[in-house]
Coordinates of C-alpha atoms and ligand atoms in Angstrom, one line a residue:
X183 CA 4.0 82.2 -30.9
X184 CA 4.5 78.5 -32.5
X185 CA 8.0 77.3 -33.0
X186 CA 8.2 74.4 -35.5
X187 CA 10.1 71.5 -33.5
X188 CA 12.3 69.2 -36.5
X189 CA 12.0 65.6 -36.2
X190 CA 14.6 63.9 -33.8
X191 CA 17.9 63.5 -35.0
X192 CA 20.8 62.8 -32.6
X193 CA 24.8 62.6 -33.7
X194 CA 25.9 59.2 -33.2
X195 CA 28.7 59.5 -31.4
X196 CA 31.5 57.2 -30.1
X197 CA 30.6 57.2 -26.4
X198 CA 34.2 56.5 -24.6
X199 CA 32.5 57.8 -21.2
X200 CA 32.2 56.3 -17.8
X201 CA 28.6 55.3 -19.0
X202 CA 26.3 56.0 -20.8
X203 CA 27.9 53.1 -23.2
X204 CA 27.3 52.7 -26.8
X205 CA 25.0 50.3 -27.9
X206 CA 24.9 47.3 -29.8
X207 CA 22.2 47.7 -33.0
X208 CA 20.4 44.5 -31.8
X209 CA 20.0 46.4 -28.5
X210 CA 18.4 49.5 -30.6
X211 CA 15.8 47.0 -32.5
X212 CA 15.2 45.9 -29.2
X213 CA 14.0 49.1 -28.3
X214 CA 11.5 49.6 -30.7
X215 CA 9.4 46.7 -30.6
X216 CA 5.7 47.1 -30.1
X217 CA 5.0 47.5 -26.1
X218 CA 2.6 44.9 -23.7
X219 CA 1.1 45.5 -21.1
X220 CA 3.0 44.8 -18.0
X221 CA 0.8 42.2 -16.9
X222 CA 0.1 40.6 -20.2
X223 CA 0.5 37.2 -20.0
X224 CA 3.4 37.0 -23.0
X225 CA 5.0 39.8 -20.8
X226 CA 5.6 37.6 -17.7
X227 CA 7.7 34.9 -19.9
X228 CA 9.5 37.7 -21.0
X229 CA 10.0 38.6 -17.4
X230 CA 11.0 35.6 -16.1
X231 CA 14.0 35.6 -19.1
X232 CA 14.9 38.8 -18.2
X233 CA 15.3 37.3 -14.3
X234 CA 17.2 34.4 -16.1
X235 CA 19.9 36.0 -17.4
X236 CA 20.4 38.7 -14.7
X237 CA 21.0 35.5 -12.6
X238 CA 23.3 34.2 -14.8
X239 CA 25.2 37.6 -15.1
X240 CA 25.3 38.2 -11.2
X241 CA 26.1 34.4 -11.1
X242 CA 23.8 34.0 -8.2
X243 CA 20.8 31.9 -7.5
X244 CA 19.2 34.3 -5.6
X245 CA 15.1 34.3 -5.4
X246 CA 15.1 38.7 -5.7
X247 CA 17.0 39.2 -8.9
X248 CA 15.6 41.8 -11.0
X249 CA 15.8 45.0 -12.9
X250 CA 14.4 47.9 -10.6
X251 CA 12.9 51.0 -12.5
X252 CA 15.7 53.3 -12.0
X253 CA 19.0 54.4 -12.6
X254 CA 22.2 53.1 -10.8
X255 CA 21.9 55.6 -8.2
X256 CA 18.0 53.7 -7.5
X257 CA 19.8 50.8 -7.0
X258 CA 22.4 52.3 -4.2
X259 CA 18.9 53.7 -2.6
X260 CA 17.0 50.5 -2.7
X261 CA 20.2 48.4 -1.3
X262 CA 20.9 51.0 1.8
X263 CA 17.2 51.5 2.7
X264 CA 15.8 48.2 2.9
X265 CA 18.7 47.4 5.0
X266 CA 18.8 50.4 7.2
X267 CA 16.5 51.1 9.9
X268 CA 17.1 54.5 12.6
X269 CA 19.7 53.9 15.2
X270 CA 21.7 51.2 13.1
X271 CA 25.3 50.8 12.5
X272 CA 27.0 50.8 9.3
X273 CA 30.6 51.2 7.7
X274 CA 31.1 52.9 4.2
X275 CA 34.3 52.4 2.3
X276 CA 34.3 56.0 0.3
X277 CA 37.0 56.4 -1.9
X278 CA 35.5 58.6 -4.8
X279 CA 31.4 60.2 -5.6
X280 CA 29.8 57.3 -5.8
X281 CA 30.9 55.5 -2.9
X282 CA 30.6 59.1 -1.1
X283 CA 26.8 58.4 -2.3
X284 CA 26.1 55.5 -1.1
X285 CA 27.2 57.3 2.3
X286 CA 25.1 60.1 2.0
X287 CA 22.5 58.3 1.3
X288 CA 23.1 55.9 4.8
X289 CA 23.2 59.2 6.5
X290 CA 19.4 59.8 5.4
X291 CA 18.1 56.4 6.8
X292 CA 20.2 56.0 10.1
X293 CA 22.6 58.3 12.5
X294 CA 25.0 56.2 12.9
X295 CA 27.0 55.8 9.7
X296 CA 30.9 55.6 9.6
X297 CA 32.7 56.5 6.3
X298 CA 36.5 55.2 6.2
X299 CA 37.8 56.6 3.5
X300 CA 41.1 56.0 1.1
X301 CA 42.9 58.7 -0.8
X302 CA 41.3 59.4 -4.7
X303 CA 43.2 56.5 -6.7
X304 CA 44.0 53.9 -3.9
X305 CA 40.9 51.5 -2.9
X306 CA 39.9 51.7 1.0
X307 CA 41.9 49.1 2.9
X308 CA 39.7 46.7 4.7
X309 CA 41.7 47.0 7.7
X310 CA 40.8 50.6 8.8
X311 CA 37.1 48.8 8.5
X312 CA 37.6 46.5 10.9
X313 CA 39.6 48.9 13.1
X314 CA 35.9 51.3 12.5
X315 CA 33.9 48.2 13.3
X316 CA 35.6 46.8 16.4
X317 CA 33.2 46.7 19.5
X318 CA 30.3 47.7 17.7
X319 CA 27.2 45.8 16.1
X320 CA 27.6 46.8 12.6
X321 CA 24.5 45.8 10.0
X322 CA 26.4 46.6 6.7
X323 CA 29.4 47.5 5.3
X324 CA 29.0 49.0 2.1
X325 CA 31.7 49.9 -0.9
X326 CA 31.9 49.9 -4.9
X327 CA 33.4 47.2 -6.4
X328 CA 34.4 49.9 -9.7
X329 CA 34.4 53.5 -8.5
X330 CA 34.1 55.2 -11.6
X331 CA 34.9 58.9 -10.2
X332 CA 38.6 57.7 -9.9
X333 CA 38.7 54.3 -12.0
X334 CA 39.8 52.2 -9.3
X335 CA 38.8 48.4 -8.5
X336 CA 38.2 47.1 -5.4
X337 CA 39.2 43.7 -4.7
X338 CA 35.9 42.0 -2.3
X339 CA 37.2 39.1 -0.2
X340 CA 38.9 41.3 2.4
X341 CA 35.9 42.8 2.4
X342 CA 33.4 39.7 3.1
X343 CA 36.2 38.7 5.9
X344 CA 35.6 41.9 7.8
X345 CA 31.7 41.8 7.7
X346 CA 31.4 38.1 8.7
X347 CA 34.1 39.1 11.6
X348 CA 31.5 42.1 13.0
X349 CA 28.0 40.3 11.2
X350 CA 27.6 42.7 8.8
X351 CA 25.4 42.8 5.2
X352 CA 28.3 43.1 2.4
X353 CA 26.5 45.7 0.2
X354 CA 28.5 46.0 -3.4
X355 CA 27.7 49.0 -6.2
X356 CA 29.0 46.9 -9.6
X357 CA 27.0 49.7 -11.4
X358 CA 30.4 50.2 -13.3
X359 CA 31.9 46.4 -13.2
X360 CA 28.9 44.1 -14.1
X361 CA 30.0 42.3 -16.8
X362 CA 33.6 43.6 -17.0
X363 CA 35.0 42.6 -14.5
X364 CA 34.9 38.6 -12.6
X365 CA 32.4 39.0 -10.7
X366 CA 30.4 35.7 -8.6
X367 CA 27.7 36.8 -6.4
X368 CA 27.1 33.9 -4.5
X369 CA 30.5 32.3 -4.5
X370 CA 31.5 35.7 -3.0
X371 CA 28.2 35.7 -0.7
X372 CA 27.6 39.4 -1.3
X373 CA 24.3 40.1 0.3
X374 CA 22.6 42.6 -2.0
X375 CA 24.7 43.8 -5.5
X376 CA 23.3 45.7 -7.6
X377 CA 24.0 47.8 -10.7
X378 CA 23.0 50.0 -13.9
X379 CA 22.0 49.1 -17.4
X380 CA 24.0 52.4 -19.3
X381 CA 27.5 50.7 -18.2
X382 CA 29.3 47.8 -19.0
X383 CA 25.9 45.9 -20.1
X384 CA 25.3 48.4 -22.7
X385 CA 21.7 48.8 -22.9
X386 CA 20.2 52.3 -22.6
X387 CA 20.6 54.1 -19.2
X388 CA 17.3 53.7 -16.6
X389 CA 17.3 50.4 -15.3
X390 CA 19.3 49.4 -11.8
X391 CA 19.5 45.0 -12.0
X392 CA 19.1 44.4 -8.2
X393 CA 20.3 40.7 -6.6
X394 CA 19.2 40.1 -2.7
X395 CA 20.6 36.7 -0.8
X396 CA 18.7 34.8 1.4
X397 CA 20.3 36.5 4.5
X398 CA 19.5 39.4 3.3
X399 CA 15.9 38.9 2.8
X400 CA 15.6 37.7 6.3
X401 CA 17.1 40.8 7.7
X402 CA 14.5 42.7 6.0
X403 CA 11.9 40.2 7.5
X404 CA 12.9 41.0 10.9
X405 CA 12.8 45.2 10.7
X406 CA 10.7 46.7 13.3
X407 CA 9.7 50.0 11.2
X408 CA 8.9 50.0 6.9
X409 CA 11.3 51.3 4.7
X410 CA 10.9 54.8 4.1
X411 CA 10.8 54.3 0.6
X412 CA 7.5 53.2 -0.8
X413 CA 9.2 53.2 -4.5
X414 CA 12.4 51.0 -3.6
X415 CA 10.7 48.8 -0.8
X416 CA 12.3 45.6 -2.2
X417 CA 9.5 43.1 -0.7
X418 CA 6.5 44.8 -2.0
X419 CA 8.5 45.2 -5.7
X420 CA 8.9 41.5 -5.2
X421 CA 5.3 40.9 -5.8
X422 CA 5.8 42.0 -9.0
X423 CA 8.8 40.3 -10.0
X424 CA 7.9 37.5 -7.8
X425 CA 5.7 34.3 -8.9
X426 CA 2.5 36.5 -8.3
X427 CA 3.2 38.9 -10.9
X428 CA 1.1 41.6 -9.1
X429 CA 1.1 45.3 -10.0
X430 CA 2.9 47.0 -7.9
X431 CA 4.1 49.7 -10.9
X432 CA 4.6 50.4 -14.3
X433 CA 7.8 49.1 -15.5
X434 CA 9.8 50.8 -18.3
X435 CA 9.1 47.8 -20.9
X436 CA 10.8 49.1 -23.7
X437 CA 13.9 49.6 -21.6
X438 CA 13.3 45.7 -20.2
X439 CA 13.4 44.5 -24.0
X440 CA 16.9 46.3 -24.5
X441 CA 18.4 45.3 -21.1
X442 CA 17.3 41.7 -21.8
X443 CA 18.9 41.8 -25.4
X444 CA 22.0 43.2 -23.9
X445 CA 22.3 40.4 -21.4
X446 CA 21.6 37.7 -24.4
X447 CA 24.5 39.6 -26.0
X448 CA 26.9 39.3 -22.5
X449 CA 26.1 35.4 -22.2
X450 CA 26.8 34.7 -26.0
X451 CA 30.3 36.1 -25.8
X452 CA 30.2 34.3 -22.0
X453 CA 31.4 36.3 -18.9
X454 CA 34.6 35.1 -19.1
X455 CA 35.4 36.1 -22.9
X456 CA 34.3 39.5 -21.7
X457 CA 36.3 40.0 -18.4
X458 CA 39.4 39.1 -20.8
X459 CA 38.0 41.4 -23.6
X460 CA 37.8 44.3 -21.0
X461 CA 41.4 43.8 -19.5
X462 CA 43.1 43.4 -22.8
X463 CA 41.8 46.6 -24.3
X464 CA 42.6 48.7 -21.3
X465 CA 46.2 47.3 -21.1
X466 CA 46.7 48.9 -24.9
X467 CA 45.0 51.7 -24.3
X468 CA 47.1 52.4 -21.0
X469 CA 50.1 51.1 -23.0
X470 CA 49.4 53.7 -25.6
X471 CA 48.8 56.7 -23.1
X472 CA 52.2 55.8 -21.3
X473 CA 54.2 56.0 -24.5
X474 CA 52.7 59.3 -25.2
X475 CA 53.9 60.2 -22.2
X476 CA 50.6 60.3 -20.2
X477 CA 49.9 59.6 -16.5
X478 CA 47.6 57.4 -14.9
X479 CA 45.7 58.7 -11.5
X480 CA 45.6 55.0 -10.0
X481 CA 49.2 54.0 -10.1
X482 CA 49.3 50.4 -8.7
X483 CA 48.2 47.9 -11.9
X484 CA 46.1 45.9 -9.7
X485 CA 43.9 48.4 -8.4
X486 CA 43.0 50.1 -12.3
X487 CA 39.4 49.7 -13.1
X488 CA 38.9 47.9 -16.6
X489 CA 36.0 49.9 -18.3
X490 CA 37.3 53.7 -16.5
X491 CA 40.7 54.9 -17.0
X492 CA 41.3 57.9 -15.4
X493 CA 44.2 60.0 -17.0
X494 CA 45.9 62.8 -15.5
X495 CA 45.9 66.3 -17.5
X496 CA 49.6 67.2 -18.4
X497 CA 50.5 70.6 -17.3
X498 CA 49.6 73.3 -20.1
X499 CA 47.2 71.4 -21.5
X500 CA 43.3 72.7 -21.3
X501 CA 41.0 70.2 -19.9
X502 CA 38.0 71.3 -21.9
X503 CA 39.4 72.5 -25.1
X504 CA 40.4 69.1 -25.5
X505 CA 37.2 67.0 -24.6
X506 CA 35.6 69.9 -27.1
X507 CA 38.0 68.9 -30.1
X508 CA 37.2 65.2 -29.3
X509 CA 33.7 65.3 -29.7
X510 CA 33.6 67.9 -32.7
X511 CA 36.5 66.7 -35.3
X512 CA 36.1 62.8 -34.1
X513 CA 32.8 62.5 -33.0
X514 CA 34.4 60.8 -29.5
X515 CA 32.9 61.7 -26.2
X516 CA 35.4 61.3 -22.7
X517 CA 34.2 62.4 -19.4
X518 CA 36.1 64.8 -16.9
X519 CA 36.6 65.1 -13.3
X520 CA 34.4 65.6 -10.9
X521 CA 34.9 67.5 -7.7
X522 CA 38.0 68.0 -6.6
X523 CA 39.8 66.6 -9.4
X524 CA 37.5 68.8 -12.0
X525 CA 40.0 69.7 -14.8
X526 CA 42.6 67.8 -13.7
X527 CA 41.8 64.0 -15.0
X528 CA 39.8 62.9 -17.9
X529 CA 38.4 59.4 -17.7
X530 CA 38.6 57.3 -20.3
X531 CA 35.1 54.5 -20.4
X532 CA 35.8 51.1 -22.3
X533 CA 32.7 49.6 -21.1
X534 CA 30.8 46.7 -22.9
X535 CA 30.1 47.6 -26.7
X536 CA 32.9 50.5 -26.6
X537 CA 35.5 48.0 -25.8
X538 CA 37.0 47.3 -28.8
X539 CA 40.0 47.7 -30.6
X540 CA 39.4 50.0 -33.1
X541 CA 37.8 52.7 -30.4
X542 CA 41.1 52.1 -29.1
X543 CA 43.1 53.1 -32.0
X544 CA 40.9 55.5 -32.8
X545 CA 41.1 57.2 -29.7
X546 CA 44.9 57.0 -29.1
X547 CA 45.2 58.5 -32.4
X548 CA 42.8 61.6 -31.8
X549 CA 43.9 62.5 -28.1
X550 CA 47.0 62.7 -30.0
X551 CA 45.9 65.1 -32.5
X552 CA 44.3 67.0 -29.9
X553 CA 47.6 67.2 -27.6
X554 CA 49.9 68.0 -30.3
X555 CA 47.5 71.0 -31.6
X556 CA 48.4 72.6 -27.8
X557 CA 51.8 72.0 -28.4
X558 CA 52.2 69.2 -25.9
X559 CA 55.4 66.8 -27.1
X560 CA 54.3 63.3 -27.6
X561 CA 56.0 61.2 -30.2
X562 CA 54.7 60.6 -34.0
X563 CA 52.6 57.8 -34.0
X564 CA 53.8 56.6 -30.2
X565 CA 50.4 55.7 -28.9
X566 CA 48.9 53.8 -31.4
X567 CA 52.5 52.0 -32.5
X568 CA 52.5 50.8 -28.4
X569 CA 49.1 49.8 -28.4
X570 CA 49.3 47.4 -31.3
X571 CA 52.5 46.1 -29.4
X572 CA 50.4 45.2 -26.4
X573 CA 47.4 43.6 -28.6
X574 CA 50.1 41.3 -30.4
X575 CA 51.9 40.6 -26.8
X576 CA 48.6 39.3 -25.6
X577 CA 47.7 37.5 -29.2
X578 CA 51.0 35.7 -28.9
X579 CA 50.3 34.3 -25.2
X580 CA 47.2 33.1 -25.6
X581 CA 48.5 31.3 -28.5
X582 CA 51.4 29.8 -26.9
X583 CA 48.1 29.0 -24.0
X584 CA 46.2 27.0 -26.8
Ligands
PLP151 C1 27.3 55.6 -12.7 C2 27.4 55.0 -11.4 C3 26.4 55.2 -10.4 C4 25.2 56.0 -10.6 O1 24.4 55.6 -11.7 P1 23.3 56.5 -12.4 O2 22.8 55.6 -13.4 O3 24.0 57.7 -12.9 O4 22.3 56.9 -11.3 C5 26.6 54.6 -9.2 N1 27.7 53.9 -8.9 C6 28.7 53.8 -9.8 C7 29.9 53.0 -9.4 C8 28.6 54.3 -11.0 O5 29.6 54.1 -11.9

């Protein structure tokens, strides 16, 4: 039997999802120039740009910087294995999946792994931590700076407190903040960060940037048994990545030419620009959802993740009838809950490319198509109206600012 295959031909749609992200068209072209070999000489300079601006973005001058060849969820692997050895301590903040993940995961390389948790919406408080750590010799505390299951933010300096207190590694996932949300690696001495290429940076999904302090490094000098991962053993990657530039394995170079693009794209708008650029359009888009009469899942301001908002389902209304109107009439993909709050949140992703005003408006204004079809009451035109309110709130601040 032959089947005739037709030539590739995906819907471009608006991707307002908790990552993958939307892409910029430089990113695409990018994409499609011709491959190197990943030891060609021209390769390496283009290497050691890529390292450049990943420094710049994690605002670190940390030696290990670089994209691993992996997803986001490599980069949680790599961070918790070359750290953990059998027998050692370590404290995981878990307020959502992928902080959960970063737990199970611990669980894998040592016994001893304690998992305070916080309620889904409310970030861990770093108290219960130190009330988990007290007594003991703790090697890391690990969290998510963006925990994209719930869309809350987790503020780090409490944090760094509590593991200088017991001597512990700070381990941060920024796999859904990097370049959203401030971020300074080593003004915040986290010990490894790492995060994903699909999010906020907007290149296509399969890379995991990695960034490794100094203390860190020496911890991993001083561990009696190898890390159980041959893939993710961050030393031997290093002689890759490193000034020897020796195989260790095939990188994804295509995917290296995008990610590198994106970050020229990050640093021409500057980190700062972009932070603002993120809160702004989630304070209109929240503003909107509130005067439609919408409700968030993380109620405290402060604590709202600025590329995931997570929306709570209004009684009567069908979780998955809605996404499915979304994607077929406007071509707009939202994520929905995992877990235990399947079908009862949909999360909202203005992350990088997709933050913009008009995905905003646009948005507003089909969710409330959608919602009024199922006969849920929200005023005419209340969502979009209150959004353009908050966009000329902030226009006129920053020009009273200038
Ligand atoms: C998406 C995400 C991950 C996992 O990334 P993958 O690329 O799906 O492996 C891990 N942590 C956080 C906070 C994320 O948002």
């Amino acid at each position: 039997m032959t089947q005739h295959i037709g030539e590739l031909n995906p819907p471009v749609r608006l991707m307002l999802t908790p990552g993958p992200s939307s892409v910029d068209p430089r990113v695409y072209r990018a994409l499609s120039m011709p491959l190197v070999g990943h030891l060609d000489p021209w390769f390496r300079g283009c290497m050691d740009e890529t390292q450049i601006l990943l420094r710049q973005i994690f605002q670190t001058e940390n030696r290990i910087t670089m994209p691993l060849s992996a997803s986001g969820s490599g980069g949680i692997e790599a961070s918790v294995l070359n750290v953990l050895e059998e027998g050692d301590d370590a404290i995981i903040a878990v307020n959502g999946i992928f902080s959960e993940r970063m737990y199970e995961i611990a669980t894998r390389a040592s016994s001893k792994v304690t998992k305070v948790e916080a309620p889904y919406g409310k970030p861990v408080d770093a108290e219960d931590l130190r009330r988990a750590g007290r007594g003991k010799k703790i090697k890391m505390i690990g969290l998510a700076q963006g925990e994209t299951s719930t869309g809350v933010l987790t503020k780090l300096d409490a944090f760094r407190k509590v593991a200088d207190e017991l001597g512990a590694l700070l381990v941060v996932d920024t796999v859904a903040s990097l370049a959203a949300v401030p971020l300074h690696v080593d003004r915040e001495r986290i010990d490894i960060c790492f995060s994903g290429s699909q999010k906020a940076l907007s290149a296509p999904p399969g890379m995991s940037p990695i960034t490794v302090s100094l203390v860190a490094e020496e911890v991993f000098r001083k561990r009696k048994t190898r890390v159980q991962s041959w893939y993710f053993d961050l030393t031997t990657a290093m002689n890759y990545w490193g000034k020897d530039r020796l195989y260790h394995h095939t990188p994804p170079i295509s995917l290296i030419f995008a990610l590198r693009e994106a970050m020229r794209l990050v640093l021409e708008e500057g980190l700062e620009a972009r932070w603002e650029r993120h809160r702004v359009n989630q304070l209109a888009l929240i503003a909107g959802l509130e005067a439609m009469g919408l409700k968030l899942l993380v109620e405290k301001p402060a604590d709202r993740l600025p590329t995931v908002t997570a929306v709570i389902i209004p009684g009567g209304v069908d979780d998955v009838k809605v996404r499915n109107q979304l994607l077929d009439e406007f071509n707009i993909e939202i994520a929905g809950g995992f877990g235990s709050i399947k079908g009862k949140i949909w999360r909202v992703g203005l992350m990088g490319y997709c933050s913009q005003k008009p995905n905003v408006l646009l948005f507003l204004a089909a969710l409330e198509k959608c919602l009024i079809d199922q006969g849920f009451q929200v005023g005419s035109g209340a969502g979009v109206g209150t959004a353009i309110r908050s966009y000329s709130q902030v226009e006129a601040a920053t020009a009273v600012s200038r």
